[in-house]
Amino acid sequence: ASSDQDLTRYVNTILKGTQQTNSPDYGLLTEMCFHLANSVQKDMAWPTALAGPNRDLAVTALEAERESLMSTILTLIDDTSPDWDRAVREAVPGRYLLDIRRNGAYKARGVKKGFLENRERADGVGYNYHAHVASLRVVRMVIFRPNRGERKLALKDVKTAFLQSKQYDPGTVKYMWFNNPLTQRREYFVQSGPIYGEPSGPIRWEETIAPYFEDEGFTRGMNEPSAFLDETTGTVVLLYVDDCLHDGDESDVTAKAEALGKRFDCKPTEWLSEDNPLDYLGMELLQDTEYTYISMQAYIIRSVETLTALYPRGALEIKREVHIPISQAIDTDSPLLNDEFVKFFMTGVGCLGWICHTARPDVSYTHSRIAQHLCAPTESAWESLLTCFKYLIGTHTLSLRANRYSQDIDLSSSSLAASQAEAKDWEFFCDTDYAGNAEIQNKRRSQLGEIQMLNGAPVEWCSKVSSVAFAHPDIGEAHADTSSAASEIYGAANAASNMCYTSYVADEVGIDFPKPATLQMDNQAALAFTAATCQHSKLKHIDVRQEWVVALRDKGVLVPKHVPTKDNLADIFTKILPRSEFTRLRDQILFPLPPQFRKSF
């Protein structure tokens, strides 16, 4: 839960690291953006809520959360308890967050300020805090699997999952305190199990739920540990903390969901149908008789409302229609934003990051370019961010879309027919823009873009600056190469590695994958290098022993294929395009929602 104090800690940590290494911690910057984006949409002020017309709803939500916590993991103590002095010394603060759900219900949740916890004292030296969640790649693959037909998607949400995790080991004692919004008094608790916001909470829950699915007959993915496949029925479950997405025949999904509800306290099963969309990870899953859709329109609307509330000066009013998300370079000589606007900027970048990583690949390049200014945002970067959101306002009904039914193919006629069917389901593209971004912070690095299509829908994409040395591994940092062909070759190798991973994950969720796969590119030098059909006279500065080169030359993984630039879908991820080119490529990967599903601002 972000606050002004939390933001100060983040910024101080980033500045300290920047001073020590002369390079900002972009990972921490990104984490802060997402915290800010989440908190401004999820955390209402208690004084405002308690003074408003819906005070009773807020109070009821608070009391329900306190009762839930004290019936599971928290024990209230006072100054007569033998643990009192220790609790006062060691207790970690928490907060009660207040949120209004889409249905108008008030929801309170107690969270721990886990970043303040002494981890060695709390969990011991060397504790492994890493927990898995289903990647967005595998989520989209499962939703858009070929020939879905009548195969069902259903969501089973485990209530207060962390509170249902296995308790702490004997001898482990933790303490917390909350400020009660009603009494404004600090309350101390003995804590016997994990809570939201606690560093060890996610892994303790994973160690509770994952063995359950394995006991139920599922095989856990090794490359995608949050994917579980019942090889007998073909049922798949994707685990994203407490959200369990089921995919399979209706009777099999029903049985698995009912069993999960008997083991854990869960919400009722929600089924995706033509009349019932699903809200999953901020995405809307929708379905009609022909297609399955993933839309971000509701999240876009909330993000715009959030930014407008933060900056109520008409910044997002559309005076003219914006047709492309970015149309010109960001001016690095423009004045730096003041402290207040830096927070607005980071919140906006966090919202934009989630939008582009979930279901709006058309703004991925824009996000990549704007996010490079997180360390020192300028007024020009802020204006570029607002322009992108104006574009999203006008295109908020665009969505990812895949056919529910595939064309029937006689697979018994030959193995070639089966291979062609698999190949038709998948398409892969990669592209690179050689040193085209002249902004100072970019250091003339090349922009890499790739996209993986399944059943006519994007399931994986990326737009990023190159982060490795192209030519010599001892250089140790990214740099502008002397050859555009070298950057193209690395881009193709990067795409090849991603294709390998996708093939592993596809197998773990029961989706066929073509072998070898065809990687489409529009650079002749990279194509020749991949196929080893030239002497590489202009590429001798590249050490072919580097791992990325070896991956590219593994012909058992991929077959390179030249595609005209105008047909290379990855071109949308590498550069600022003219409106006509951008729109033509975008309209091959995104489609307007049918009228019955559209929302308006």
Coordinates of C-alpha atoms in Angstrom, one line a residue:
A1 CA 0.0 0.0 0.0
S2 CA 1.7 3.2 -1.2
S3 CA 1.7 6.4 0.9
D4 CA 3.8 9.6 0.7
Q5 CA 6.2 8.0 3.2
D6 CA 6.5 4.9 1.1
L7 CA 7.1 7.0 -2.0
T8 CA 9.9 8.9 -0.2
R9 CA 11.6 5.6 0.7
Y10 CA 11.4 4.4 -2.9
V11 CA 12.8 7.6 -4.3
N12 CA 15.6 7.7 -1.7
T13 CA 16.6 4.2 -2.5
I14 CA 16.6 4.9 -6.2
L15 CA 18.7 8.0 -5.8
K16 CA 21.2 6.3 -3.6
G17 CA 21.6 3.4 -6.1
T18 CA 21.9 5.9 -8.9
Q19 CA 24.7 7.8 -7.1
Q20 CA 26.6 4.6 -6.4
T21 CA 26.3 3.0 -9.8
N22 CA 25.6 6.0 -12.1
S23 CA 22.7 4.0 -13.4
P24 CA 19.1 4.1 -12.1
D25 CA 17.4 0.9 -10.8
Y26 CA 14.8 0.6 -13.6
G27 CA 13.3 -2.4 -12.0
L28 CA 12.6 -0.5 -8.8
L29 CA 11.3 2.4 -10.8
T30 CA 8.8 0.1 -12.5
E31 CA 7.8 -1.5 -9.3
M32 CA 7.1 2.0 -7.8
C33 CA 5.0 2.9 -10.8
F34 CA 2.8 -0.2 -10.5
H35 CA 2.4 0.4 -6.7
L36 CA 1.3 4.0 -7.4
A37 CA -1.0 3.0 -10.2
N38 CA -2.6 0.3 -8.0
S39 CA -2.9 2.4 -4.8
V40 CA -4.6 5.4 -6.4
Q41 CA -7.3 3.1 -7.8
K42 CA -7.8 0.9 -4.8
D43 CA -7.3 3.0 -1.6
M44 CA -10.0 5.4 -0.4
A45 CA -9.3 7.8 2.4
W46 CA -11.1 6.6 5.6
P47 CA -11.9 10.1 6.9
T48 CA -13.7 10.9 3.7
A49 CA -15.6 7.6 3.7
L50 CA -16.6 7.8 7.3
A51 CA -17.8 11.4 6.9
G52 CA -19.8 10.5 3.7
P53 CA -23.3 9.3 3.1
N54 CA -22.2 5.6 2.9
R55 CA -20.5 5.6 6.3
D56 CA -22.4 2.5 7.4
L57 CA -21.1 0.5 4.4
A58 CA -17.6 1.5 5.2
V59 CA -17.9 0.6 8.9
T60 CA -19.5 -2.8 8.0
A61 CA -16.6 -3.5 5.6
L62 CA -14.1 -2.7 8.3
E63 CA -15.7 -4.8 11.0
A64 CA -16.0 -7.7 8.6
E65 CA -12.3 -7.5 7.8
R66 CA -11.2 -7.2 11.5
E67 CA -13.4 -10.2 12.4
S68 CA -11.9 -12.3 9.5
L69 CA -8.3 -11.5 10.6
M70 CA -9.0 -12.1 14.3
S71 CA -10.7 -15.4 13.6
T72 CA -7.7 -16.7 11.6
I73 CA -4.3 -15.2 12.2
L74 CA -4.4 -12.2 14.6
T75 CA -4.9 -12.2 18.4
L76 CA -5.6 -8.8 19.9
I77 CA -3.4 -8.0 23.0
D78 CA -3.2 -5.1 25.4
D79 CA -0.7 -3.8 28.0
T80 CA -1.7 -6.6 30.4
S81 CA -0.4 -9.3 28.0
P82 CA 3.0 -10.9 28.7
D83 CA 3.9 -10.2 25.0
W84 CA 3.1 -6.5 25.3
D85 CA 6.6 -5.0 25.6
R86 CA 8.0 -7.3 22.9
A87 CA 5.0 -6.5 20.6
V88 CA 5.6 -2.7 21.0
R89 CA 9.3 -3.2 20.1
E90 CA 8.9 -5.6 17.1
A91 CA 5.4 -5.0 15.7
V92 CA 5.2 -4.1 12.0
P93 CA 2.6 -1.6 11.1
G94 CA -0.3 -2.4 8.8
R95 CA -3.1 -0.5 7.1
Y96 CA -6.8 -1.1 6.4
L97 CA -7.4 -0.4 2.7
L98 CA -10.9 0.6 1.6
D99 CA -12.1 -0.1 -1.9
I100 CA -15.5 0.2 -3.7
R101 CA -16.1 -2.7 -6.0
R102 CA -17.6 -2.4 -9.5
N103 CA -21.0 -3.6 -8.0
G104 CA -20.9 -0.8 -5.5
A105 CA -20.0 -3.0 -2.5
Y106 CA -17.4 -1.7 0.0
K107 CA -14.4 -3.9 0.7
A108 CA -11.8 -3.4 3.5
R109 CA -8.6 -5.3 3.6
G110 CA -5.9 -5.3 6.2
V111 CA -2.4 -5.3 4.7
K112 CA 1.0 -5.3 6.3
K113 CA 3.7 -2.8 5.5
G114 CA 6.0 -5.7 4.7
F115 CA 8.9 -3.5 3.5
L116 CA 9.4 -2.4 7.1
E117 CA 9.7 -6.0 8.4
N118 CA 13.1 -7.3 9.7
R119 CA 13.2 -10.3 7.4
E120 CA 16.0 -12.1 9.1
R121 CA 14.2 -11.9 12.4
A122 CA 10.8 -12.7 10.9
D123 CA 11.7 -15.6 8.6
G124 CA 15.3 -16.5 9.2
V125 CA 18.5 -16.0 7.1
G126 CA 18.3 -17.2 3.5
Y127 CA 14.5 -17.5 3.3
N128 CA 13.3 -17.9 -0.3
Y129 CA 10.6 -15.3 -0.9
H130 CA 10.1 -16.0 -4.7
A131 CA 6.6 -17.0 -5.6
H132 CA 5.2 -17.8 -9.0
V133 CA 2.1 -16.4 -10.8
A134 CA 0.8 -17.4 -14.2
S135 CA 2.5 -15.3 -16.9
L136 CA 0.2 -13.2 -19.1
R137 CA 1.6 -15.2 -22.0
V138 CA 0.2 -18.5 -20.8
V139 CA -3.1 -16.8 -19.8
R140 CA -3.6 -15.5 -23.3
M141 CA -2.5 -18.9 -24.8
V142 CA -5.1 -20.8 -22.7
I143 CA -7.9 -18.3 -23.4
F144 CA -7.2 -18.2 -27.2
R145 CA -6.4 -21.9 -27.7
P146 CA -7.4 -23.1 -31.2
N147 CA -10.7 -24.7 -31.7
R148 CA -12.1 -23.8 -28.3
G149 CA -15.6 -24.6 -29.4
E150 CA -17.7 -25.4 -26.3
R151 CA -14.7 -25.8 -24.1
K152 CA -15.4 -23.6 -21.0
L153 CA -13.5 -20.9 -19.1
A154 CA -14.4 -20.4 -15.4
L155 CA -13.0 -18.4 -12.6
K156 CA -12.8 -19.7 -9.0
D157 CA -11.6 -17.1 -6.5
V158 CA -10.2 -18.3 -3.1
K159 CA -11.4 -15.9 -0.4
T160 CA -8.6 -14.3 1.7
A161 CA -6.2 -16.9 0.4
F162 CA -3.2 -15.8 2.5
L163 CA -5.3 -16.3 5.6
Q164 CA -5.9 -19.9 4.5
S165 CA -2.2 -20.6 4.0
K166 CA -0.4 -23.0 6.3
Q167 CA 0.5 -21.4 9.6
Y168 CA 4.0 -20.4 10.8
D169 CA 6.3 -23.1 12.0
P170 CA 6.2 -23.8 15.7
G171 CA 8.2 -21.2 17.6
T172 CA 7.7 -18.4 15.0
V173 CA 6.0 -15.4 16.5
K174 CA 5.3 -12.1 14.7
Y175 CA 3.6 -9.0 15.8
M176 CA 1.5 -6.3 14.0
W177 CA -0.3 -3.1 14.8
F178 CA -3.1 -1.3 13.0
N179 CA -4.6 2.1 13.6
N180 CA -8.3 1.6 14.0
P181 CA -10.0 4.1 11.6
L182 CA -13.1 4.3 13.9
T183 CA -11.3 4.9 17.3
Q184 CA -8.1 6.3 15.9
R185 CA -6.2 4.1 18.4
R186 CA -3.3 1.8 17.7
E187 CA -4.2 -1.9 18.2
Y188 CA -1.5 -4.6 18.7
F189 CA -1.8 -8.2 17.6
V190 CA 0.1 -11.5 17.8
Q191 CA 0.3 -12.9 14.3
S192 CA 0.3 -16.7 13.7
G193 CA 0.1 -16.8 9.9
P194 CA 0.8 -14.7 6.7
I195 CA -1.2 -11.7 5.7
Y196 CA -1.4 -9.6 2.6
G197 CA 1.6 -7.3 2.2
E198 CA 3.9 -9.7 4.0
P199 CA 7.0 -10.6 2.1
S200 CA 6.6 -14.3 2.8
G201 CA 2.8 -14.3 2.2
P202 CA 2.9 -15.2 -1.6
I203 CA 5.3 -18.2 -1.2
R204 CA 3.5 -19.5 1.8
W205 CA 0.3 -19.5 -0.1
E206 CA 1.9 -21.2 -3.1
E207 CA 3.3 -23.9 -0.9
T208 CA -0.3 -24.5 0.3
I209 CA -2.2 -24.4 -3.0
A210 CA 0.2 -26.0 -5.4
P211 CA 0.5 -29.4 -3.5
Y212 CA -3.3 -29.4 -3.4
F213 CA -3.6 -29.3 -7.2
E214 CA -0.9 -32.0 -7.6
D215 CA -2.8 -34.2 -5.1
E216 CA -5.9 -33.7 -7.3
G217 CA -4.2 -35.3 -10.2
F218 CA -2.7 -32.2 -12.0
T219 CA 0.8 -32.1 -13.4
R220 CA 2.5 -28.9 -12.5
G221 CA 4.4 -27.1 -15.2
M222 CA 8.2 -26.9 -14.8
N223 CA 8.6 -23.9 -17.1
E224 CA 5.3 -22.4 -16.1
P225 CA 5.0 -23.4 -12.4
S226 CA 1.6 -21.7 -12.0
A227 CA 0.1 -23.9 -14.8
F228 CA -1.5 -27.2 -13.9
L229 CA -2.7 -29.8 -16.5
D230 CA -4.9 -32.8 -15.9
E231 CA -3.5 -35.0 -18.7
T232 CA -6.5 -37.4 -18.5
T233 CA -9.2 -34.8 -19.1
G234 CA -7.2 -32.0 -20.6
T235 CA -8.4 -29.6 -17.9
V236 CA -6.0 -26.7 -17.2
V237 CA -5.9 -24.5 -14.1
L238 CA -3.8 -21.3 -14.1
L239 CA -3.0 -19.9 -10.7
Y240 CA -2.5 -16.1 -10.2
V241 CA -2.3 -15.9 -6.4
D242 CA -5.9 -16.5 -5.3
D243 CA -7.5 -16.4 -8.8
C244 CA -7.8 -19.9 -10.3
L245 CA -8.7 -19.8 -14.0
H246 CA -10.1 -23.2 -15.2
D247 CA -10.2 -24.3 -18.8
G248 CA -11.8 -27.5 -20.0
D249 CA -15.0 -29.4 -20.7
E250 CA -17.9 -28.1 -18.5
S251 CA -18.3 -31.3 -16.5
D252 CA -14.6 -31.6 -15.8
V253 CA -14.3 -27.9 -14.8
T254 CA -17.3 -28.3 -12.5
A255 CA -15.8 -31.2 -10.7
K256 CA -12.5 -29.6 -10.2
A257 CA -14.0 -26.3 -9.1
E258 CA -16.3 -28.0 -6.6
A259 CA -13.4 -29.9 -5.1
L260 CA -11.4 -26.7 -4.7
G261 CA -14.4 -25.1 -2.9
K262 CA -14.5 -28.0 -0.5
R263 CA -10.9 -27.6 0.4
F264 CA -10.8 -23.8 0.6
D265 CA -13.3 -21.1 1.4
C266 CA -14.0 -19.8 -2.1
K267 CA -16.4 -17.5 -3.9
P268 CA -19.0 -19.1 -6.3
T269 CA -17.7 -20.3 -9.6
E270 CA -18.0 -17.7 -12.4
W271 CA -18.5 -19.0 -16.0
L272 CA -17.6 -17.1 -19.1
S273 CA -20.6 -17.0 -21.5
E274 CA -22.2 -14.8 -24.0
D275 CA -24.2 -13.2 -21.2
N276 CA -21.6 -13.2 -18.5
P277 CA -18.1 -11.6 -18.9
L278 CA -15.3 -12.3 -16.5
D279 CA -13.2 -9.8 -14.7
Y280 CA -9.7 -11.4 -14.6
L281 CA -6.6 -9.5 -13.5
G282 CA -8.1 -6.2 -14.6
M283 CA -8.9 -7.7 -18.0
E284 CA -12.4 -8.3 -19.3
L285 CA -13.0 -11.7 -20.9
L286 CA -15.9 -11.7 -23.2
Q287 CA -17.4 -14.2 -25.6
D288 CA -20.0 -14.3 -28.4
T289 CA -21.0 -17.1 -30.8
E290 CA -17.9 -16.6 -33.0
Y291 CA -15.1 -15.1 -30.9
T292 CA -13.4 -14.9 -27.5
Y293 CA -12.2 -11.4 -26.5
I294 CA -9.8 -9.8 -24.0
S295 CA -10.5 -6.2 -23.4
M296 CA -9.0 -3.5 -21.3
Q297 CA -11.7 -0.9 -21.8
A298 CA -12.9 -0.8 -18.2
Y299 CA -9.3 -0.5 -16.9
I300 CA -8.6 2.3 -19.4
I301 CA -11.7 4.2 -18.3
R302 CA -10.6 3.9 -14.6
S303 CA -7.1 4.9 -15.4
V304 CA -8.2 8.0 -17.3
E305 CA -10.6 8.9 -14.4
T306 CA -7.7 8.4 -12.0
L307 CA -5.3 10.7 -13.9
T308 CA -8.0 13.3 -14.3
A309 CA -8.7 13.3 -10.6
L310 CA -5.0 13.6 -9.9
Y311 CA -4.6 16.4 -12.4
P312 CA -8.0 18.1 -12.7
R313 CA -6.9 20.7 -15.2
G314 CA -8.6 19.3 -18.3
A315 CA -5.4 17.6 -19.4
L316 CA -7.3 14.6 -20.8
E317 CA -10.0 16.4 -22.6
I318 CA -9.9 15.6 -26.3
K319 CA -9.8 18.8 -28.3
R320 CA -8.9 16.8 -31.4
E321 CA -9.0 13.1 -32.1
V322 CA -5.6 11.4 -31.5
H323 CA -5.0 8.6 -34.1
I324 CA -1.6 7.3 -33.0
P325 CA -0.2 6.9 -29.5
I326 CA 3.1 8.6 -30.2
S327 CA 3.9 10.9 -33.2
Q328 CA 7.2 12.5 -32.3
A329 CA 10.4 12.1 -30.2
I330 CA 10.4 13.2 -26.6
D331 CA 12.3 16.5 -26.1
T332 CA 15.0 15.7 -23.5
D333 CA 15.9 19.4 -23.3
S334 CA 12.5 20.4 -22.0
P335 CA 12.2 21.3 -18.3
L336 CA 12.1 18.6 -15.7
L337 CA 8.8 18.0 -14.0
N338 CA 8.3 19.2 -10.4
D339 CA 8.0 16.8 -7.6
E340 CA 4.2 16.8 -7.7
F341 CA 4.1 16.0 -11.4
V342 CA 6.7 13.2 -11.0
K343 CA 4.2 11.3 -8.9
F344 CA 1.5 11.9 -11.5
F345 CA 3.9 10.8 -14.3
M346 CA 4.9 7.5 -12.5
T347 CA 1.2 6.7 -11.8
G348 CA 0.4 7.2 -15.4
V349 CA 3.3 5.1 -16.6
G350 CA 2.3 2.3 -14.2
C351 CA -1.2 2.3 -15.6
L352 CA 0.0 2.4 -19.2
G353 CA 2.4 -0.5 -18.4
W354 CA -0.4 -2.8 -17.3
I355 CA -2.5 -1.8 -20.2
C356 CA 0.2 -2.6 -22.8
H357 CA 1.3 -5.8 -21.1
T358 CA -2.2 -7.3 -20.9
A359 CA -4.2 -6.7 -24.1
R360 CA -3.1 -3.5 -25.9
P361 CA 0.1 -4.3 -27.8
D362 CA -0.4 -1.2 -29.9
V363 CA 0.9 1.0 -27.1
S364 CA 3.9 -1.2 -26.2
Y365 CA 6.4 0.9 -28.1
T366 CA 5.0 4.1 -26.7
H367 CA 5.3 2.7 -23.2
S368 CA 8.9 1.5 -23.8
R369 CA 9.9 4.9 -25.0
I370 CA 8.2 7.0 -22.3
A371 CA 9.4 4.6 -19.5
Q372 CA 13.0 5.4 -20.4
H373 CA 12.4 8.8 -18.9
L374 CA 11.3 7.6 -15.4
C375 CA 14.6 8.6 -13.8
A376 CA 14.3 12.2 -15.0
P377 CA 10.8 12.9 -16.5
T378 CA 10.4 16.1 -18.4
E379 CA 7.4 18.1 -19.5
S380 CA 7.8 16.7 -23.0
A381 CA 7.6 13.1 -21.5
W382 CA 4.5 14.1 -19.6
E383 CA 2.8 15.5 -22.7
S384 CA 3.7 12.2 -24.6
L385 CA 2.1 10.2 -21.8
L386 CA -1.1 12.4 -22.0
T387 CA -1.2 12.0 -25.8
C388 CA -1.0 8.2 -25.4
F389 CA -4.0 8.2 -23.0
K390 CA -5.9 10.5 -25.4
Y391 CA -5.3 7.9 -28.0
L392 CA -6.6 5.2 -25.7
I393 CA -9.7 7.2 -24.9
G394 CA -10.6 7.2 -28.6
T395 CA -9.7 3.5 -29.1
H396 CA -10.7 2.0 -25.7
T397 CA -13.1 -0.6 -27.4
L398 CA -10.2 -2.3 -29.3
S399 CA -9.5 -5.8 -28.0
L400 CA -7.7 -9.0 -28.7
R401 CA -9.8 -11.6 -30.4
A402 CA -9.6 -15.2 -31.4
N403 CA -12.0 -17.6 -33.2
R404 CA -13.8 -20.1 -31.0
Y405 CA -14.1 -22.6 -33.9
S406 CA -11.3 -23.7 -36.3
Q407 CA -11.8 -24.9 -39.8
D408 CA -12.1 -28.7 -40.0
I409 CA -9.0 -30.4 -41.4
D410 CA -8.7 -34.1 -42.2
L411 CA -5.7 -35.0 -40.1
S412 CA -5.9 -38.7 -41.0
S413 CA -4.9 -38.1 -44.6
S414 CA -1.2 -37.4 -43.7
S415 CA 1.2 -36.2 -41.1
L416 CA 1.8 -33.2 -43.3
A417 CA -1.8 -32.1 -42.9
A418 CA -1.4 -32.2 -39.1
S419 CA 1.8 -30.2 -39.3
Q420 CA 0.2 -27.6 -41.6
A421 CA -2.7 -27.3 -39.2
E422 CA -0.3 -26.5 -36.3
A423 CA 1.7 -24.1 -38.4
K424 CA -1.5 -22.3 -39.4
D425 CA -2.4 -21.8 -35.7
W426 CA 0.9 -20.0 -35.0
E427 CA 2.7 -17.1 -36.5
F428 CA 5.9 -15.5 -35.4
F429 CA 7.5 -12.1 -36.4
C430 CA 10.5 -10.2 -35.3
D431 CA 12.0 -6.8 -36.3
T432 CA 14.6 -4.3 -35.1
D433 CA 15.1 -0.6 -35.6
Y434 CA 18.8 0.2 -35.7
A435 CA 19.8 3.1 -33.5
G436 CA 16.7 5.1 -34.5
N437 CA 16.0 6.7 -31.1
A438 CA 18.3 9.7 -30.8
E439 CA 17.1 10.7 -27.3
I440 CA 20.1 11.1 -24.9
Q441 CA 19.1 8.5 -22.4
N442 CA 18.7 5.8 -25.1
K443 CA 22.4 5.9 -26.0
R444 CA 21.6 5.0 -29.6
R445 CA 20.6 1.5 -28.6
S446 CA 18.4 -0.4 -31.1
Q447 CA 14.8 -1.2 -30.5
L448 CA 13.7 -4.9 -30.6
G449 CA 10.2 -6.0 -31.4
E450 CA 8.5 -9.3 -31.7
I451 CA 5.0 -10.8 -31.7
Q452 CA 3.7 -14.3 -31.4
M453 CA 0.2 -15.0 -32.8
L454 CA -2.0 -18.0 -31.9
N455 CA -5.3 -18.6 -33.5
G456 CA -5.2 -15.1 -35.0
A457 CA -4.6 -13.3 -31.7
P458 CA -1.4 -12.0 -30.1
V459 CA -0.4 -14.1 -27.1
E460 CA 3.1 -12.6 -26.6
W461 CA 4.9 -9.5 -27.7
C462 CA 7.6 -7.1 -26.7
S463 CA 9.1 -3.8 -27.5
K464 CA 12.4 -3.1 -25.7
V465 CA 15.8 -1.5 -26.2
S466 CA 18.7 -4.0 -26.6
S467 CA 20.2 -4.7 -23.2
V468 CA 23.3 -6.8 -24.3
A469 CA 26.5 -6.2 -26.1
F470 CA 26.1 -7.2 -29.7
A471 CA 29.6 -7.9 -30.8
H472 CA 31.9 -8.7 -27.9
P473 CA 30.7 -10.3 -24.6
D474 CA 33.5 -8.6 -22.6
I475 CA 32.1 -5.1 -23.4
G476 CA 29.7 -5.7 -20.6
E477 CA 27.0 -3.2 -21.4
A478 CA 24.6 -2.3 -24.1
H479 CA 26.0 -0.2 -26.9
A480 CA 25.2 1.0 -30.4
D481 CA 26.6 -1.6 -32.8
T482 CA 28.4 -0.6 -36.0
S483 CA 26.1 -2.7 -38.1
S484 CA 22.4 -2.6 -38.5
A485 CA 22.6 -6.3 -39.5
A486 CA 24.1 -7.1 -36.1
S487 CA 21.1 -5.6 -34.3
E488 CA 18.8 -7.5 -36.6
I489 CA 20.6 -10.7 -35.9
Y490 CA 20.4 -10.2 -32.2
G491 CA 16.7 -9.4 -32.5
A492 CA 16.0 -12.6 -34.4
A493 CA 18.0 -14.6 -31.8
N494 CA 16.1 -13.0 -29.0
A495 CA 12.8 -13.9 -30.7
A496 CA 14.1 -17.5 -31.2
S497 CA 14.8 -17.8 -27.5
N498 CA 11.3 -16.6 -26.7
M499 CA 9.8 -19.0 -29.2
C500 CA 11.6 -21.9 -27.4
Y501 CA 10.1 -20.9 -24.1
T502 CA 6.6 -20.6 -25.7
S503 CA 6.9 -24.1 -27.1
Y504 CA 7.7 -25.5 -23.6
V505 CA 4.8 -23.7 -22.0
A506 CA 2.4 -24.7 -24.8
D507 CA 3.2 -28.3 -24.1
E508 CA 2.5 -27.9 -20.4
V509 CA -1.0 -26.6 -21.1
G510 CA -1.9 -29.1 -23.8
I511 CA -1.6 -26.8 -26.9
D512 CA 0.1 -28.1 -30.0
F513 CA 3.2 -26.2 -31.2
P514 CA 4.8 -26.5 -34.7
K515 CA 8.3 -28.0 -34.9
P516 CA 10.3 -26.4 -36.4
A517 CA 8.5 -23.0 -36.1
T518 CA 8.8 -20.4 -38.8
L519 CA 10.2 -17.0 -37.8
Q520 CA 9.3 -14.2 -40.2
M521 CA 11.7 -11.3 -40.6
D522 CA 12.3 -8.6 -43.2
N523 CA 16.1 -8.2 -42.9
Q524 CA 18.1 -10.1 -45.6
A525 CA 21.4 -10.0 -43.7
A526 CA 19.8 -11.6 -40.6
L527 CA 18.1 -14.1 -42.8
A528 CA 21.4 -15.0 -44.5
F529 CA 23.2 -15.2 -41.2
T530 CA 20.5 -17.4 -39.7
A531 CA 20.6 -19.8 -42.7
A532 CA 24.4 -19.7 -42.8
T533 CA 24.4 -19.0 -46.5
C534 CA 27.0 -16.3 -46.6
Q535 CA 30.5 -15.6 -45.4
H536 CA 29.4 -12.7 -43.2
S537 CA 32.1 -10.4 -44.4
K538 CA 30.4 -7.5 -42.7
L539 CA 29.6 -9.4 -39.6
K540 CA 33.0 -10.8 -38.6
H541 CA 33.0 -8.6 -35.5
I542 CA 30.3 -10.8 -34.0
D543 CA 31.5 -13.8 -31.9
V544 CA 29.4 -16.6 -33.2
R545 CA 30.1 -18.6 -30.0
Q546 CA 27.8 -16.3 -28.0
E547 CA 24.8 -18.1 -26.6
W548 CA 22.3 -15.9 -28.5
V549 CA 24.0 -16.7 -31.8
V550 CA 24.0 -20.4 -31.1
A551 CA 20.3 -20.3 -30.3
L552 CA 19.6 -18.6 -33.6
R553 CA 21.6 -21.2 -35.5
D554 CA 19.8 -24.2 -34.0
K555 CA 17.8 -25.2 -37.1
G556 CA 15.8 -27.7 -35.0
V557 CA 14.1 -24.8 -33.3
L558 CA 13.1 -22.5 -36.2
V559 CA 13.1 -21.9 -39.9
P560 CA 13.8 -18.3 -41.0
K561 CA 11.5 -16.8 -43.6
H562 CA 11.6 -13.5 -45.3
V563 CA 8.5 -11.4 -45.2
P564 CA 8.0 -7.9 -46.8
T565 CA 8.3 -5.1 -44.4
K566 CA 4.7 -4.0 -44.9
D567 CA 3.6 -7.5 -43.8
N568 CA 5.9 -7.7 -40.7
L569 CA 3.6 -7.2 -37.7
A570 CA 6.6 -6.7 -35.4
D571 CA 7.3 -3.3 -37.2
I572 CA 4.7 -1.7 -34.9
F573 CA 7.0 -2.4 -31.9
T574 CA 10.2 -0.8 -33.2
K575 CA 9.6 2.8 -34.3
I576 CA 7.3 5.8 -34.6
L577 CA 5.2 5.0 -37.7
P578 CA 3.1 7.2 -39.9
R579 CA -0.6 7.0 -39.1
S580 CA -1.5 4.9 -42.2
E581 CA 1.2 2.3 -41.5
F582 CA 0.5 2.2 -37.8
T583 CA -3.3 1.8 -38.3
R584 CA -2.8 -0.9 -41.0
L585 CA -0.6 -3.1 -38.7
R586 CA -2.7 -2.4 -35.6
D587 CA -5.9 -3.5 -37.3
Q588 CA -4.4 -6.9 -37.9
I589 CA -3.9 -7.6 -34.2
L590 CA -6.7 -5.6 -32.5
F591 CA -10.4 -5.5 -33.3
P592 CA -13.4 -3.4 -32.1
L593 CA -15.7 -5.0 -29.6
P594 CA -19.2 -5.8 -30.8
P595 CA -21.7 -3.1 -29.8
Q596 CA -23.2 -5.1 -27.0
F597 CA -19.9 -5.2 -25.1
R598 CA -18.8 -1.6 -25.5
K599 CA -18.6 0.8 -22.6
S600 CA -18.5 4.6 -22.8
F601 CA -16.7 7.3 -20.7

